[in-house]
Short mmCIF file of C-alpha atoms in Angstrom, two decimals:
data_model
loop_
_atom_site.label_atom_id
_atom_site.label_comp_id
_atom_site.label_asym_id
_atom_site.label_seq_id
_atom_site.Cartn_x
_atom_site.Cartn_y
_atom_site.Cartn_z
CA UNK W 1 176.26 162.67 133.50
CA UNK W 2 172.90 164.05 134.22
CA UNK W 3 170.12 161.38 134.53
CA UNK W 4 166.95 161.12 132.50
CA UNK W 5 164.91 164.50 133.05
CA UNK W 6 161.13 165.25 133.09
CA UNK W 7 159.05 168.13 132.88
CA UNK W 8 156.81 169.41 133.99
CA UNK W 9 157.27 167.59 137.51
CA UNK W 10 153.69 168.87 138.13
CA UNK W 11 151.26 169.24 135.54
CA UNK W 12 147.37 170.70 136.50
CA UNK W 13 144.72 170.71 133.53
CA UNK W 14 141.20 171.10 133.68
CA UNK W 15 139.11 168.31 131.40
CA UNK W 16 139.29 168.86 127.65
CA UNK W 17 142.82 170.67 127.85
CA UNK W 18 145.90 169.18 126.31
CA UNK W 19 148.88 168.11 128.12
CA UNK W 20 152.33 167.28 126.86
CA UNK W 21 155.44 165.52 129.01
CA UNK W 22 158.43 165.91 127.64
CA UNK W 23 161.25 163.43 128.69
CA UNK W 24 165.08 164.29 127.55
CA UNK W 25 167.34 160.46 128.01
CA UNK W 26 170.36 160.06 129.26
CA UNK W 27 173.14 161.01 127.40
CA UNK W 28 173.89 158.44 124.50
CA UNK W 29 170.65 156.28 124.95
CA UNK W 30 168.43 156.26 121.97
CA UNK W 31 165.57 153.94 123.73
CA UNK W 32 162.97 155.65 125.58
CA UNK W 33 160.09 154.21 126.86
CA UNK W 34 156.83 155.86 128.81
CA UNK W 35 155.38 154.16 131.66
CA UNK W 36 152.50 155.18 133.40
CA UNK W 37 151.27 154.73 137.52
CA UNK W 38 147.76 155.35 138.72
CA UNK W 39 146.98 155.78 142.45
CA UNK W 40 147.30 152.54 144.19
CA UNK W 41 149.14 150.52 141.14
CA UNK W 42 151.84 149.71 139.66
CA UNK W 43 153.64 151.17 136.39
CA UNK W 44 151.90 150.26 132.93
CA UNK W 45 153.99 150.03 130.12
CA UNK W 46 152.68 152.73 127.61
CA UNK W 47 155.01 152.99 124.38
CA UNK W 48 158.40 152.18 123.43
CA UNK W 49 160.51 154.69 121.03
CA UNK W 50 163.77 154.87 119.69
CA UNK W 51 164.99 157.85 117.32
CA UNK W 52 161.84 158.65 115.17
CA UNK W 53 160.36 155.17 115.39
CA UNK W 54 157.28 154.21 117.49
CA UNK W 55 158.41 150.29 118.02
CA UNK W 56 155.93 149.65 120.80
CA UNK W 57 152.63 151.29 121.16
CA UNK W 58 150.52 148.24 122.90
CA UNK W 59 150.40 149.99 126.27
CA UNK W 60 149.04 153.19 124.87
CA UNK W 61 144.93 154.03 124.65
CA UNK W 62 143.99 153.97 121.07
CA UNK W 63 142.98 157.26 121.13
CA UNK W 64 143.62 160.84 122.78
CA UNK W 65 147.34 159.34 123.61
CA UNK W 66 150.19 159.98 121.09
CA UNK W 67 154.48 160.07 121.22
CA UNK W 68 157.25 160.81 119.84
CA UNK W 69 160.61 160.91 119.74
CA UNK W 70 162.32 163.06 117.13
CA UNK W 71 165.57 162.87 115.61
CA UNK W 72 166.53 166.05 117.61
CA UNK W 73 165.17 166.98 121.32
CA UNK W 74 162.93 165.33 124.03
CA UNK W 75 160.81 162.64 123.44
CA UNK W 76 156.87 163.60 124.02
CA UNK W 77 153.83 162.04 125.54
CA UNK W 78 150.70 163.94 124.06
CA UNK W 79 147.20 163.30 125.71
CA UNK W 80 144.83 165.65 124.08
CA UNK W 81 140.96 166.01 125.63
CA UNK W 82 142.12 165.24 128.98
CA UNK W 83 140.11 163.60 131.12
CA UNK W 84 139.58 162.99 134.86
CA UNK W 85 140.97 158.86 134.39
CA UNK W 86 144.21 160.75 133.16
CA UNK W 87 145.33 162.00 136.31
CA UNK W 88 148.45 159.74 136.80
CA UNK W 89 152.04 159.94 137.20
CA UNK W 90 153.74 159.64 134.16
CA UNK W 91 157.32 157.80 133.66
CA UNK W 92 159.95 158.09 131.28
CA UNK W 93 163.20 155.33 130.67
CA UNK W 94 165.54 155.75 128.79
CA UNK W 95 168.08 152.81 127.82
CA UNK W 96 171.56 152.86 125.33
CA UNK W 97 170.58 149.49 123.65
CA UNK W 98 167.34 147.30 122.96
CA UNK W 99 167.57 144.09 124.74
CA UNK W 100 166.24 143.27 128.22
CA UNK W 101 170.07 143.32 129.88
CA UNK W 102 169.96 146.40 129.30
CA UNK W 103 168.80 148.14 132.46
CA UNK W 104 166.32 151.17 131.98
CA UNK W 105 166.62 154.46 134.03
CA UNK W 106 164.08 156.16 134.91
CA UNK W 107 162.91 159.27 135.37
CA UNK W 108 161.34 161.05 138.32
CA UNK W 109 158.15 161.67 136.57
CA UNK W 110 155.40 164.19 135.91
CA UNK W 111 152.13 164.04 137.93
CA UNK W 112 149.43 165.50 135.87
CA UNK W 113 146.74 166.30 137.69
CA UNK W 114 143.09 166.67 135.52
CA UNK W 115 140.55 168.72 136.87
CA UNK X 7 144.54 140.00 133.83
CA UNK X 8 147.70 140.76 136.20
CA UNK X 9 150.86 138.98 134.99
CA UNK X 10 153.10 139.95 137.55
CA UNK X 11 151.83 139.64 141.27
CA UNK X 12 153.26 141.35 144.63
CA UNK X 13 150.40 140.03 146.94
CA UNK X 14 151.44 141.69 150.02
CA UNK X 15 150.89 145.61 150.39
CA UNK X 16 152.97 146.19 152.45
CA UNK X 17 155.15 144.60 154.86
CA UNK X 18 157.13 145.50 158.54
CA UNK X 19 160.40 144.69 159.65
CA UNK X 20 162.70 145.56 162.27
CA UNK X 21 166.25 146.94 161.60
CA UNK X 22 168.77 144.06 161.37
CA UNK X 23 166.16 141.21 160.44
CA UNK X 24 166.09 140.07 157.44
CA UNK X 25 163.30 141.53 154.31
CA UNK X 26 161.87 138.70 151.79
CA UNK X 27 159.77 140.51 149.19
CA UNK X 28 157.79 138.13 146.91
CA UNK X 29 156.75 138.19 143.89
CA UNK X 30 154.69 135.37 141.58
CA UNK X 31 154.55 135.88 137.80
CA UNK X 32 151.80 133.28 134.99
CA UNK X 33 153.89 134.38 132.02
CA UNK X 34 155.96 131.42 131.32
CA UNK X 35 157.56 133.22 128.69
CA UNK X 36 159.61 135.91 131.07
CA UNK X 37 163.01 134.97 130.94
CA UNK X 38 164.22 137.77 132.91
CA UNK X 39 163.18 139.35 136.13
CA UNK X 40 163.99 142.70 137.60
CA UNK X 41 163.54 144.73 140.95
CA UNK X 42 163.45 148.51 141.18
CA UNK X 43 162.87 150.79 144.53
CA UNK X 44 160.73 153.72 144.41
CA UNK X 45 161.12 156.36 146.78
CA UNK X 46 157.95 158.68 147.10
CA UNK X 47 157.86 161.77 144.65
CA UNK X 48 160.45 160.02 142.76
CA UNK X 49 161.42 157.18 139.57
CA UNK X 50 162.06 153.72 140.22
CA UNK X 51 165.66 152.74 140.73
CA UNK X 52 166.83 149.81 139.40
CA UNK X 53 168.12 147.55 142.03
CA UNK X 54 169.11 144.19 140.89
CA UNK X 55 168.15 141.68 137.90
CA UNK X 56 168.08 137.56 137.40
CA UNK X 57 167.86 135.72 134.25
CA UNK X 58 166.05 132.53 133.97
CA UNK X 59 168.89 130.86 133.12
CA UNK X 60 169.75 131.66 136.60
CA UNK X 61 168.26 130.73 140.31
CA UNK X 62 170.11 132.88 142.55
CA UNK X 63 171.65 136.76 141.74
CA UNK X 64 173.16 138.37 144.92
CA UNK X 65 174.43 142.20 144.96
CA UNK X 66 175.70 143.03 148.31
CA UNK X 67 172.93 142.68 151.09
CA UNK X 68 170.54 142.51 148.21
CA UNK X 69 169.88 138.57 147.02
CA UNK X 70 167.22 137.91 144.26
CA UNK X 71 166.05 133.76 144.04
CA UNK X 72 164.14 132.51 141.06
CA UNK X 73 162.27 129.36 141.28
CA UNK X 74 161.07 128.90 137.80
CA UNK X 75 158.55 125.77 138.35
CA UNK X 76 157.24 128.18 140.77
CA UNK X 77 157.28 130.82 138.89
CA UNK X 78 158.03 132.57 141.84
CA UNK X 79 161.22 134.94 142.95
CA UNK X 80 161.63 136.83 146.15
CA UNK X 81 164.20 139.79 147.12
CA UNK X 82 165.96 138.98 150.28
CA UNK X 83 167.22 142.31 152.27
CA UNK X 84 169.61 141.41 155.29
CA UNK X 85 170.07 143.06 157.27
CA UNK X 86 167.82 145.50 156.77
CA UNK X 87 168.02 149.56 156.93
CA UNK X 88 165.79 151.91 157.62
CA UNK X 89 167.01 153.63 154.15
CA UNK X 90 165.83 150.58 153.08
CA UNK X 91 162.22 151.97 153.57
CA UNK X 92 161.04 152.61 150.40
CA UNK X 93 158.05 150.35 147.65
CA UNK X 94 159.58 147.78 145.57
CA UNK X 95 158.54 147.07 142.24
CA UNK X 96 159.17 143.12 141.05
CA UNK X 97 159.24 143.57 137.01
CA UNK X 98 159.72 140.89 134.58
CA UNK X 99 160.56 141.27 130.53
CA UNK X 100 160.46 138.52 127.44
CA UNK X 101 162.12 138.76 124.38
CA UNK X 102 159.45 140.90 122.58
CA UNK X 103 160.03 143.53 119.85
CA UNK X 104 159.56 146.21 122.87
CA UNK X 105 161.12 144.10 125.01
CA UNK X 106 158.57 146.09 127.61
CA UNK X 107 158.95 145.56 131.35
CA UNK X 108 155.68 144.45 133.06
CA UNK X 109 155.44 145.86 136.58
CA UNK X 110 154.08 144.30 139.46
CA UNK X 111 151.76 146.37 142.07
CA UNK X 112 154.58 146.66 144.56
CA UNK X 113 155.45 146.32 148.45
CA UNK X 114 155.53 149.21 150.58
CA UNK X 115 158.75 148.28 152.82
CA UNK X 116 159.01 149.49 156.52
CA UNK X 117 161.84 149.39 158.17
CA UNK X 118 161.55 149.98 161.84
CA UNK X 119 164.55 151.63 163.65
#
């Protein structure tokens, strides 16, 4: 049973570019959530999705920043104008049910590095 | 404002001796904590849980406390490895609609052979 998978793992883009991370769950979880690490800190929740909804978008910037998760493929982060406070390591979990017992795996990431 | 707090860095131990990672949290509303290692260039693992209904959770060498007055927990390691080596990441969740995990900082764990 593969885990959750990222890509890119890397990600370069030079300020003003577009970048989108793409985050396929485990198979048979339907919860995904993006978290994201800058240098020196810890993760910051960002959004939580299931199948098509956005439930929880608190942890996302109000603009540039946008997800999904569509009834059929990955789920995607979208940050459009990049800019140099991007630069991050993005994380995707994925979980089968909503409810705090439920553990969330993780993925290994994408580092997106803005120029 | 930080709700969940990992005020040491980093910390050193020697193989064998026991690891206490702590880990202070203001939300009284958390009712149920989590730890996850991170190994560089990787995701966090998940590594063992408490609920608040709950003061002590222990998972092989791995033994989480909660002290809810406190609201403090710790994540006792004995004895430790040097696989063991790694950041740990003290999260905490409430019953929210997201039911989102808020991270703390982390501890960079050294385990010295």
């Amino acid at each position: 049973n593969a885990g959750v998978m990222q890509n890119p793992r890397h990600l370069v883009r030079r300020r003003g570019q577009e970048a989108r991370l793409r985050c396929s769950p485990m198979k048979g979880h339907s919860h995904v959530y993006w978290y994201r690490q800058l240098p020196e800190e810890g993760l910051k929740f960002m959004v939580y999705l299931q199948k098509e909804n956005i439930i929880d978008e608190s942890g996302m910037p109000k603009e540039r920043f946008s997800a999904e998760f569509p009834k059929e493929g990955p789920s995607i982060l979208r940050i459009q104008q990049v800019v140099r406070g991007d630069s991050a390591a993005y994380f995707c979990a994925s979980s089968p049910h909503r409810g705090a017992e439920e553990t969330q795996y993780f993925g290994p990431g994408t580092r997106l590095l803005v120029l | 404002d930080q709700q969940v707090k990992q005020n040491s860095p980093s910390l050193s131990v020697q193989e064998g001796r026991i690891s206490i990672l702590n880990c202070d949290y203001t939300n009284s509303m958390f009712d149920y904590f989590l730890w996850y290692k991170k190994y560089p260039a990787e995701g966090p693992t998940f590594l063992i849980s408490i609920s608040s209904i709950k003061d002590k959770n222990e998972d092989g060498r791995f033994t989480v406390f909660l002290n809810k007055s406190a609201k403090h927990l710790s994540l006792h390691i004995v004895p430790s490895q040097p696989g063991d080596s790694a950041v740990y990441f003290c999260a905490a969740s409430d019953e929210s609609p997201g039911d989102k995990v808020i991270f703390g900082p982390g501890t960079s764990l050294s385990v010295i052979p």
